[in-house]
Short mmCIF file of C-alpha atoms in Angstrom, two decimals:
data_model
loop_
_atom_site.label_atom_id
_atom_site.label_comp_id
_atom_site.label_asym_id
_atom_site.label_seq_id
_atom_site.Cartn_x
_atom_site.Cartn_y
_atom_site.Cartn_z
CA MET A 15 -55.49 114.03 -3.89
CA ASN A 16 -54.57 115.81 -7.22
CA TYR A 17 -58.02 117.87 -8.55
CA GLU A 18 -55.64 119.49 -11.80
CA ILE A 19 -57.32 117.52 -14.45
CA LYS A 20 -54.87 116.38 -16.76
CA LEU A 21 -55.23 116.07 -20.62
CA ASP A 22 -54.63 112.07 -20.83
CA ILE A 23 -50.95 110.90 -20.00
CA PHE A 24 -48.92 114.12 -19.47
CA GLU A 25 -47.05 115.31 -16.98
CA GLY A 26 -46.67 119.04 -18.03
CA PRO A 27 -45.15 120.63 -21.46
CA LEU A 28 -42.38 119.17 -21.63
CA ASP A 29 -43.77 115.67 -21.57
CA LEU A 30 -46.02 116.56 -24.15
CA LEU A 31 -43.65 117.80 -25.83
CA LEU A 32 -41.54 114.26 -26.43
CA TYR A 33 -44.70 112.59 -26.84
CA LEU A 34 -44.96 114.37 -30.10
CA ILE A 35 -41.07 114.05 -30.82
CA ARG A 36 -41.56 109.99 -30.06
CA LYS A 37 -45.31 109.71 -31.89
CA ASN A 38 -43.49 111.60 -35.36
CA GLU A 39 -40.55 109.63 -34.32
CA ILE A 40 -38.31 111.75 -35.28
CA ASP A 41 -33.92 112.14 -34.32
CA ILE A 42 -34.59 114.59 -30.82
CA TYR A 43 -31.73 116.19 -31.78
CA ASN A 44 -32.72 117.39 -35.00
CA ILE A 45 -35.95 118.29 -34.06
CA PRO A 46 -37.99 120.12 -37.88
CA ILE A 47 -39.85 123.03 -35.03
CA ALA A 48 -42.40 124.29 -37.75
CA LEU A 49 -43.94 120.05 -36.78
CA ILE A 50 -43.14 120.33 -33.77
CA THR A 51 -44.69 123.82 -33.20
CA GLU A 52 -47.61 123.02 -35.40
CA GLN A 53 -49.01 119.57 -33.79
CA TYR A 54 -47.93 121.80 -30.33
CA LEU A 55 -50.39 123.98 -31.05
CA GLU A 56 -52.82 122.13 -32.25
CA TYR A 57 -53.06 119.83 -28.64
CA LEU A 58 -53.49 123.85 -26.51
CA ASP A 59 -56.32 124.31 -28.84
CA ILE A 60 -56.98 119.95 -28.25
CA MET A 61 -57.09 120.68 -24.62
CA ARG A 62 -58.51 124.47 -24.95
CA SER A 63 -61.65 123.01 -26.15
CA LEU A 64 -62.26 120.41 -23.28
CA ASN A 65 -61.70 123.44 -20.85
CA LEU A 66 -58.99 122.15 -19.64
CA ASP A 67 -57.72 125.14 -17.71
CA LEU A 68 -54.66 125.34 -20.09
CA ALA A 69 -51.27 125.54 -16.80
CA GLY A 70 -49.79 128.35 -18.25
CA GLU A 71 -46.05 126.59 -18.82
CA TYR A 72 -47.40 125.10 -21.54
CA LEU A 73 -48.43 128.36 -23.05
CA VAL A 74 -44.60 129.70 -21.75
CA LEU A 75 -43.29 126.56 -24.32
CA ALA A 76 -45.99 127.74 -26.98
CA ALA A 77 -44.02 130.22 -27.63
CA THR A 78 -40.52 128.95 -27.07
CA LEU A 79 -41.03 126.42 -29.61
CA ILE A 80 -42.31 130.11 -31.89
CA HIS A 81 -39.28 132.06 -30.43
CA ILE A 82 -36.98 128.78 -31.41
CA LYS A 83 -38.85 128.76 -34.74
CA SER A 84 -38.69 132.90 -35.87
CA ARG A 85 -35.16 132.71 -35.44
CA LEU A 86 -34.24 130.00 -37.35
CA LEU A 87 -36.24 131.38 -40.31
CA LEU A 88 -33.93 134.37 -39.47
CA PRO A 89 -30.75 134.20 -41.50
CA PRO A 90 -27.35 134.44 -40.05
CA VAL A 91 -25.82 137.45 -38.71
CA GLU A 92 -22.94 138.34 -40.19
CA GLY A 93 -19.93 140.58 -38.57
CA GLU A 94 -21.72 139.73 -35.37
CA GLU A 95 -20.94 135.95 -34.20
CA GLU A 96 -22.22 134.83 -31.65
CA GLY A 97 -19.84 131.97 -30.36
CA GLU A 98 -18.62 130.63 -33.40
CA GLU A 99 -21.22 130.49 -35.78
CA GLY A 100 -24.18 130.75 -33.91
CA GLU A 101 -25.39 128.51 -32.12
CA ASP A 102 -28.58 126.44 -32.86
CA PRO A 103 -31.51 127.31 -30.69
CA ARG A 104 -32.35 124.75 -30.50
CA THR A 105 -29.59 123.10 -28.35
CA GLU A 106 -31.12 124.32 -24.93
CA LEU A 107 -34.28 122.62 -25.56
CA VAL A 108 -33.33 119.86 -26.47
CA ARG A 109 -30.63 119.77 -23.66
CA GLN A 110 -34.19 120.37 -21.62
CA LEU A 111 -35.86 117.88 -22.82
CA LEU A 112 -33.33 115.44 -22.64
CA GLU A 113 -32.24 115.42 -19.09
CA TYR A 114 -36.02 115.61 -18.71
CA GLN A 115 -36.50 112.56 -20.49
CA THR A 116 -33.77 111.06 -18.12
CA PHE A 117 -35.52 112.08 -15.12
CA LYS A 118 -38.91 110.31 -16.83
CA GLU A 119 -36.80 106.75 -17.07
CA ALA A 120 -35.20 107.01 -13.45
CA ALA A 121 -39.08 107.74 -11.97
CA LEU A 122 -39.69 104.39 -13.51
CA SER A 123 -37.28 102.77 -12.21
CA LEU A 124 -38.19 103.44 -9.30
CA GLU A 125 -42.11 102.36 -9.63
CA GLY A 126 -40.74 99.33 -11.03
CA ARG A 127 -38.47 98.89 -7.61
CA PRO A 128 -40.10 96.32 -5.43
CA LEU A 129 -42.07 98.83 -3.74
CA LEU A 130 -42.99 98.50 0.53
CA ASP A 131 -46.32 97.12 1.28
CA ARG A 132 -46.90 96.78 -2.94
CA ASP A 133 -44.84 94.03 -3.59
CA VAL A 134 -43.50 92.88 0.27
CA PHE A 135 -44.62 93.25 2.86
CA THR A 136 -42.63 93.47 6.36
CA ARG A 137 -44.19 91.46 9.98
CA GLY A 138 -48.00 92.61 10.05
CA ALA A 139 -47.36 96.01 10.99
CA PRO A 140 -50.95 97.39 12.72
CA ALA A 141 -53.21 99.12 10.01
CA GLU A 142 -53.42 102.57 9.93
CA GLU A 143 -57.05 103.86 10.58
CA PRO A 144 -56.93 106.24 14.02
CA ALA A 145 -60.99 106.08 13.24
CA ALA A 146 -61.61 107.52 17.22
CA GLU A 147 -59.47 110.30 16.54
CA GLU A 148 -61.12 110.99 13.11
CA GLN A 149 -65.03 111.83 15.64
CA GLU A 150 -62.57 113.88 18.13
CA GLU A 151 -61.97 116.69 15.32
CA ASP A 152 -65.15 117.32 14.57
CA ALA A 153 -65.59 119.32 17.56
CA MET A 154 -62.49 121.73 16.51
CA ILE A 155 -62.30 124.53 14.02
CA GLU A 156 -59.23 124.59 12.08
CA VAL A 157 -57.82 127.79 12.60
CA GLY A 158 -55.64 130.94 9.56
CA VAL A 159 -53.01 132.95 10.15
CA PHE A 160 -55.20 135.53 12.52
CA GLU A 161 -56.38 132.76 15.22
CA LEU A 162 -52.22 132.28 14.99
CA VAL A 163 -51.73 135.90 15.34
CA GLN A 164 -53.87 136.60 18.29
CA ALA A 165 -52.36 133.55 20.56
CA PHE A 166 -48.73 134.60 19.06
CA ARG A 167 -50.05 138.21 20.32
CA GLU A 168 -51.15 136.39 24.10
CA ILE A 169 -47.93 134.77 24.48
CA VAL A 170 -46.08 138.05 24.50
CA SER A 171 -47.44 140.29 26.18
CA ARG A 172 -47.20 137.92 29.28
CA LEU A 173 -43.25 138.04 29.20
CA ASP A 174 -41.67 139.73 31.57
CA HIS A 175 -41.34 143.28 30.02
CA SER A 176 -38.25 144.03 32.61
CA GLU A 177 -36.21 141.71 29.42
CA ASP A 178 -33.20 142.36 28.79
CA MET A 179 -32.13 143.86 26.35
CA ALA A 180 -28.07 142.19 25.65
CA ILE A 181 -27.32 141.03 22.82
CA ASP A 182 -26.81 136.61 22.95
CA THR A 183 -25.12 135.47 20.28
CA GLU A 184 -27.22 131.81 20.66
CA LYS A 185 -27.98 131.23 16.77
CA MET A 186 -30.77 130.72 16.27
CA SER A 187 -32.26 128.79 13.26
CA LEU A 188 -35.25 128.40 11.78
CA THR A 189 -34.98 125.01 9.82
CA ASP A 190 -34.18 124.21 14.22
CA ARG A 191 -36.71 125.37 15.08
CA ILE A 192 -39.21 124.04 11.94
CA ASN A 193 -36.75 119.87 12.77
CA GLU A 194 -37.52 120.30 16.30
CA ILE A 195 -41.63 120.91 16.27
CA MET A 196 -41.58 118.15 13.25
CA GLU A 197 -39.82 115.71 15.88
CA ARG A 198 -41.77 116.43 18.97
CA LEU A 199 -45.64 116.82 16.30
CA THR A 200 -43.85 112.81 15.58
CA GLU A 201 -44.25 112.37 18.89
CA ALA A 202 -46.70 113.45 21.35
CA LYS A 203 -49.27 114.01 18.31
CA GLU A 204 -50.78 116.87 19.54
CA LEU A 205 -49.65 119.88 21.08
CA SER A 206 -50.48 123.52 22.23
CA PHE A 207 -48.47 127.09 21.46
CA SER A 208 -46.88 127.14 24.77
CA ASP A 209 -46.38 123.57 24.88
CA LEU A 210 -44.20 124.15 21.93
CA LEU A 211 -42.70 126.58 23.42
CA GLY A 212 -41.26 125.75 26.76
CA GLU A 213 -40.34 127.24 29.64
CA ARG A 214 -37.64 129.58 28.22
CA THR A 215 -40.35 131.69 26.44
CA ASP A 216 -38.22 135.29 25.30
CA ARG A 217 -39.14 136.96 22.53
CA LYS A 218 -36.40 135.82 19.85
CA ARG A 219 -37.88 132.11 20.80
CA ILE A 220 -41.34 132.84 20.52
CA ILE A 221 -40.97 134.63 18.20
CA TYR A 222 -39.07 131.31 15.58
CA THR A 223 -41.13 129.29 17.06
CA PHE A 224 -44.44 131.42 15.59
CA LEU A 225 -42.94 132.13 12.11
CA ALA A 226 -41.75 128.08 11.61
CA ILE A 227 -45.84 126.73 13.35
CA LEU A 228 -46.93 129.70 10.00
CA GLU A 229 -44.20 127.46 7.38
CA LEU A 230 -44.98 123.86 8.32
CA MET A 231 -49.20 125.66 7.58
CA LYS A 232 -47.85 126.70 4.36
CA LEU A 233 -46.28 123.94 3.44
CA ARG A 234 -49.40 121.71 4.93
CA VAL A 235 -47.22 119.64 7.24
CA VAL A 236 -49.13 120.90 9.98
CA ARG A 237 -52.75 121.77 10.54
CA ALA A 238 -53.73 123.99 13.68
CA TYR A 239 -57.35 123.03 15.71
CA GLN A 240 -58.66 125.12 18.60
CA LEU A 241 -61.47 123.73 20.26
CA GLY A 242 -64.24 126.26 20.32
CA PRO A 243 -63.79 130.16 19.62
CA PHE A 244 -60.91 131.67 21.89
CA GLY A 245 -60.17 127.42 23.44
CA VAL A 246 -55.90 126.74 22.59
CA ILE A 247 -54.68 126.39 19.57
CA ARG A 248 -53.68 122.86 19.59
CA LEU A 249 -51.68 121.36 16.27
CA PHE A 250 -51.10 118.19 14.94
CA LEU A 251 -49.33 116.60 11.63
CA ALA A 252 -51.11 117.14 8.68
CA VAL A 253 -51.29 112.94 8.05
CA GLU A 254 -53.02 112.21 4.55
CA GLY A 255 -56.76 111.01 5.16
CA MET B 11 -26.65 77.93 12.74
CA LYS B 12 -24.42 80.46 15.30
CA GLU B 13 -25.90 81.48 19.17
CA LYS B 14 -24.55 84.67 17.24
CA THR B 15 -26.58 84.73 13.97
CA THR B 16 -29.76 83.16 16.56
CA ILE B 17 -30.14 86.47 18.43
CA LEU B 18 -29.02 89.09 15.28
CA GLU B 19 -32.24 86.58 13.49
CA ALA B 20 -34.26 87.66 16.34
CA LEU B 21 -33.44 90.73 17.50
CA ILE B 22 -34.35 90.77 13.87
CA PHE B 23 -38.03 89.40 13.68
CA ALA B 24 -38.92 91.71 16.80
CA SER B 25 -37.83 95.16 16.13
CA GLU B 26 -40.47 97.58 14.20
CA ILE B 27 -38.28 98.55 12.17
CA PRO B 28 -35.01 98.32 9.73
CA LEU B 29 -32.31 96.37 12.27
CA THR B 30 -28.61 98.37 11.49
CA PRO B 31 -25.38 96.70 11.90
CA ASP B 32 -24.72 100.07 14.91
CA ARG B 33 -28.29 98.98 16.92
CA ALA B 34 -27.19 95.44 17.12
CA ALA B 35 -23.50 96.84 17.95
CA GLU B 36 -25.01 98.40 21.62
CA ILE B 37 -27.26 95.69 22.19
CA MET B 38 -24.01 92.86 21.25
CA PRO B 39 -20.98 94.62 23.21
CA ASP B 40 -18.93 91.51 22.84
CA THR B 41 -19.52 91.43 19.28
CA GLU B 42 -17.40 93.65 17.23
CA LYS B 43 -19.65 95.09 14.16
CA ARG B 44 -17.09 93.79 12.06
CA GLU B 45 -18.09 91.00 12.41
CA ILE B 46 -21.55 91.17 12.56
CA VAL B 47 -21.82 92.65 9.23
CA THR B 48 -21.32 89.59 8.86
CA LEU B 49 -23.20 87.97 10.37
CA LEU B 50 -25.56 89.06 8.65
CA GLY B 51 -24.38 88.93 5.91
CA GLU B 52 -24.75 84.85 6.14
CA LEU B 53 -28.20 84.83 7.50
CA VAL B 54 -29.37 86.37 5.08
CA ARG B 55 -27.79 83.89 2.72
CA GLN B 56 -29.52 81.36 4.48
CA TYR B 57 -33.10 83.22 3.55
CA GLU B 58 -32.20 82.86 0.24
CA VAL B 59 -31.44 79.57 -0.15
CA ARG B 60 -33.68 78.22 2.48
CA GLY B 61 -36.28 79.66 -0.37
CA GLY B 62 -38.90 80.41 1.34
CA GLY B 63 -41.81 82.90 2.09
CA ILE B 64 -39.74 85.33 4.03
CA CYS B 65 -36.38 87.01 2.80
CA LEU B 66 -33.98 88.74 4.90
CA ALA B 67 -33.82 93.11 3.22
CA GLU B 68 -30.83 95.25 3.39
CA VAL B 69 -33.09 98.97 3.65
CA ALA B 70 -32.28 101.98 4.79
CA GLY B 71 -28.65 100.42 6.49
CA GLY B 72 -30.26 98.15 8.13
CA TYR B 73 -31.45 94.20 8.29
CA GLN B 74 -35.61 93.70 7.75
CA PHE B 75 -37.96 90.58 7.63
CA ARG B 76 -40.47 91.47 4.21
CA THR B 77 -42.04 88.88 2.08
CA ARG B 78 -40.88 87.43 -1.93
CA GLN B 79 -41.95 89.60 -4.07
CA ASP B 80 -43.72 87.15 -6.35
CA LEU B 81 -45.82 86.44 -3.50
CA ALA B 82 -47.79 90.16 -3.05
CA PRO B 83 -50.44 88.76 -4.75
CA TRP B 84 -51.11 86.63 -1.63
CA ILE B 85 -50.04 89.92 1.04
CA ARG B 86 -52.33 92.10 -0.64
CA LYS B 87 -55.79 89.80 -0.68
CA LEU B 88 -54.62 89.02 3.15
CA LYS B 89 -54.64 92.68 3.76
CA ALA B 90 -57.70 93.80 1.80
CA ALA B 91 -56.60 97.56 1.12
CA ARG B 92 -55.24 99.11 -1.58
CA PRO B 93 -52.17 100.08 -1.42
CA ALA B 94 -51.00 103.30 -2.19
CA MET B 95 -49.90 104.94 -4.86
CA LEU B 96 -48.61 107.24 -6.28
CA SER B 97 -49.35 109.55 -9.03
CA PRO B 98 -46.90 109.92 -11.67
CA ALA B 99 -46.05 113.47 -10.54
CA ALA B 100 -45.38 112.51 -7.61
CA LEU B 101 -42.22 109.80 -8.41
CA GLU B 102 -40.82 112.46 -11.20
CA THR B 103 -40.35 114.68 -8.77
CA LEU B 104 -39.35 112.21 -6.44
CA ALA B 105 -37.11 110.70 -9.13
CA VAL B 106 -35.42 114.46 -9.29
CA ILE B 107 -35.62 114.77 -5.73
CA ALA B 108 -33.42 112.29 -5.14
CA TYR B 109 -31.22 112.61 -7.79
CA ARG B 110 -30.44 116.07 -7.09
CA GLN B 111 -30.59 116.47 -3.58
CA PRO B 112 -30.58 118.41 -1.39
CA LEU B 113 -32.31 120.66 -3.67
CA VAL B 114 -34.76 123.99 -3.94
CA LYS B 115 -37.92 123.90 -5.62
CA SER B 116 -37.30 125.87 -8.65
CA GLU B 117 -34.76 123.24 -9.12
CA ILE B 118 -37.54 120.72 -9.30
CA ASP B 119 -39.21 122.82 -11.13
CA ARG B 120 -37.31 123.70 -14.13
CA ILE B 121 -36.63 120.12 -15.06
CA ARG B 122 -40.02 118.81 -15.52
CA GLY B 123 -41.74 122.33 -17.03
CA VAL B 124 -44.90 122.39 -14.65
CA ASP B 125 -45.19 123.51 -11.10
CA ALA B 126 -44.58 120.94 -8.32
CA SER B 127 -46.09 122.32 -5.85
CA GLY B 128 -49.03 119.52 -5.76
CA ALA B 129 -46.56 116.17 -5.67
CA LEU B 130 -44.30 118.26 -3.23
CA LYS B 131 -46.29 118.72 -0.69
CA GLY B 132 -48.42 115.17 -0.92
CA LEU B 133 -44.36 113.29 -0.37
CA LEU B 134 -43.70 116.01 2.26
CA GLU B 135 -46.92 114.63 3.54
CA LYS B 136 -45.47 111.02 2.99
CA LYS B 137 -42.46 112.16 4.54
CA LEU B 138 -40.99 110.75 1.79
CA VAL B 139 -38.83 113.91 1.82
CA ARG B 140 -37.83 116.35 3.93
CA ILE B 141 -36.36 119.97 4.37
CA VAL B 142 -32.67 119.23 4.99
CA GLY B 143 -32.14 123.44 5.56
CA ARG B 144 -32.67 127.06 3.25
CA LYS B 145 -30.63 127.90 0.69
CA ASP B 146 -28.78 131.12 1.35
CA VAL B 147 -29.70 133.07 -1.49
CA PRO B 148 -32.10 135.94 -1.35
CA GLY B 149 -35.64 135.14 -0.07
CA LYS B 150 -33.61 131.52 1.76
CA PRO B 151 -36.32 128.74 -0.17
CA ILE B 152 -36.05 125.40 1.00
CA ILE B 153 -34.12 122.75 0.34
CA TYR B 154 -35.45 119.04 -0.18
CA GLY B 155 -33.99 116.15 0.55
CA THR B 156 -34.77 112.74 0.48
CA THR B 157 -35.76 110.73 3.93
CA LYS B 158 -35.05 107.17 5.66
CA LYS B 159 -38.64 105.61 4.68
CA PHE B 160 -37.53 106.46 0.79
CA LEU B 161 -35.38 104.49 0.99
CA GLU B 162 -37.07 101.79 3.01
CA VAL B 163 -40.63 101.42 1.12
CA PHE B 164 -38.34 101.41 -2.06
CA ASN B 165 -36.23 98.81 -0.87
CA LEU B 166 -32.90 100.80 -0.52
CA LYS B 167 -30.00 99.81 1.06
CA ASP B 168 -28.59 103.87 0.64
CA LEU B 169 -29.24 105.99 -2.56
CA SER B 170 -25.77 104.54 -3.66
CA GLU B 171 -28.24 101.64 -4.66
CA LEU B 172 -29.88 103.12 -7.59
CA PRO B 173 -28.69 103.03 -10.81
CA THR B 174 -26.56 106.18 -12.41
CA LEU B 175 -27.92 108.88 -14.42
CA ARG B 176 -26.34 107.98 -16.83
CA GLU B 177 -26.87 103.98 -17.06
CA LEU B 178 -30.88 105.26 -17.70
CA LYS B 179 -29.74 107.18 -20.11
CA ASP B 180 -27.69 104.27 -21.90
CA LEU B 181 -30.95 102.01 -21.11
CA GLN B 182 -33.09 104.82 -22.83
CA ASN B 183 -29.72 104.92 -26.11
CA ASP B 184 -30.69 101.02 -26.94
CA GLY B 185 -34.71 101.80 -27.09
CA GLY B 186 -34.67 99.01 -24.37
CA GLU B 187 -37.77 98.55 -21.99
CA GLN B 188 -37.30 100.09 -18.51
CA GLN B 189 -35.45 96.58 -16.44
CA GLU B 190 -36.79 95.86 -13.73
#
């Protein structure tokens, strides 16, 4: 499912920082920045030496730590006061850490709940194994944006050119279209582009439908397959295999 | 057992999804919703008192029979399938969404300090999270929220059943173990 390699247990730079704070038994409200920065950078070195693709976020936090350290070293600027006797440069970081820690706790408490299909079960639901479907999919080609654009063009070209240019007051929202498509796909399992358009094929509806499909494909909630070259493009819900 | 309670019990048994009092009231037009809620509460207690392998759980605004938690090892053997577990990243992301919804992805990224795209995608696919709308700011970012399925999977009556963030904070300060 996830292709990224994670060093040990760290879910990100904040997680690593929290780990260091806990390991050193440090008061989170009074972080010795020099010590923590040093250890943090050591960990980054380890990660790099293991050839792990270091996420940019780790470097951003490293920069933040060094910035805070340098600000702590500077004598307070007299005269030009920022806030009341200058804010502790660590405040923002501490606030962020505490917030993250709270949500880590929230995640643990969620995981500790009696989870459906792990701890509690409902009455014998059919096993979700659509084995037959998979064979069928072999014959299909997953399509990209270009094929979709082609299909879009075809449908637009079929439009009655005498379409009125009246400004209609009916507001169509992309969100509504997305939700409608999701609903219909959940029901029907698979639909073609023209199925989705339905009877009313005015330009606006086509465009909104097209945009909605692109958005859903981008989010990888929906997959588009084509039955052979130039075949009908069909849309499926992207369900985990 | 009263006649109406037995009907409710049968309805819950036959229903594929948690039976809501509203749905039950539709089916039993002679009974007021208030009474149905009371009867359902009674039924929950009856199952508790009986102490059998099945509980009547209140989830996602409805009622559903579920096996007792401590019997899980047996059922897992029966199902012979590993339960699909969420990764820590997915759980964290889900927690942020559950507590801060409705919210945009950048907010999730900010709180977790990492890009949440992958975790978010998984949660959308598992239908634990859904698109609620779009924020009216430049770029019209997508707003996310949790689904009914989230409540079902996490055995929640509604969102208010989650411990508050304050309670979770206090838990940290006590340095205590996380509660069940």
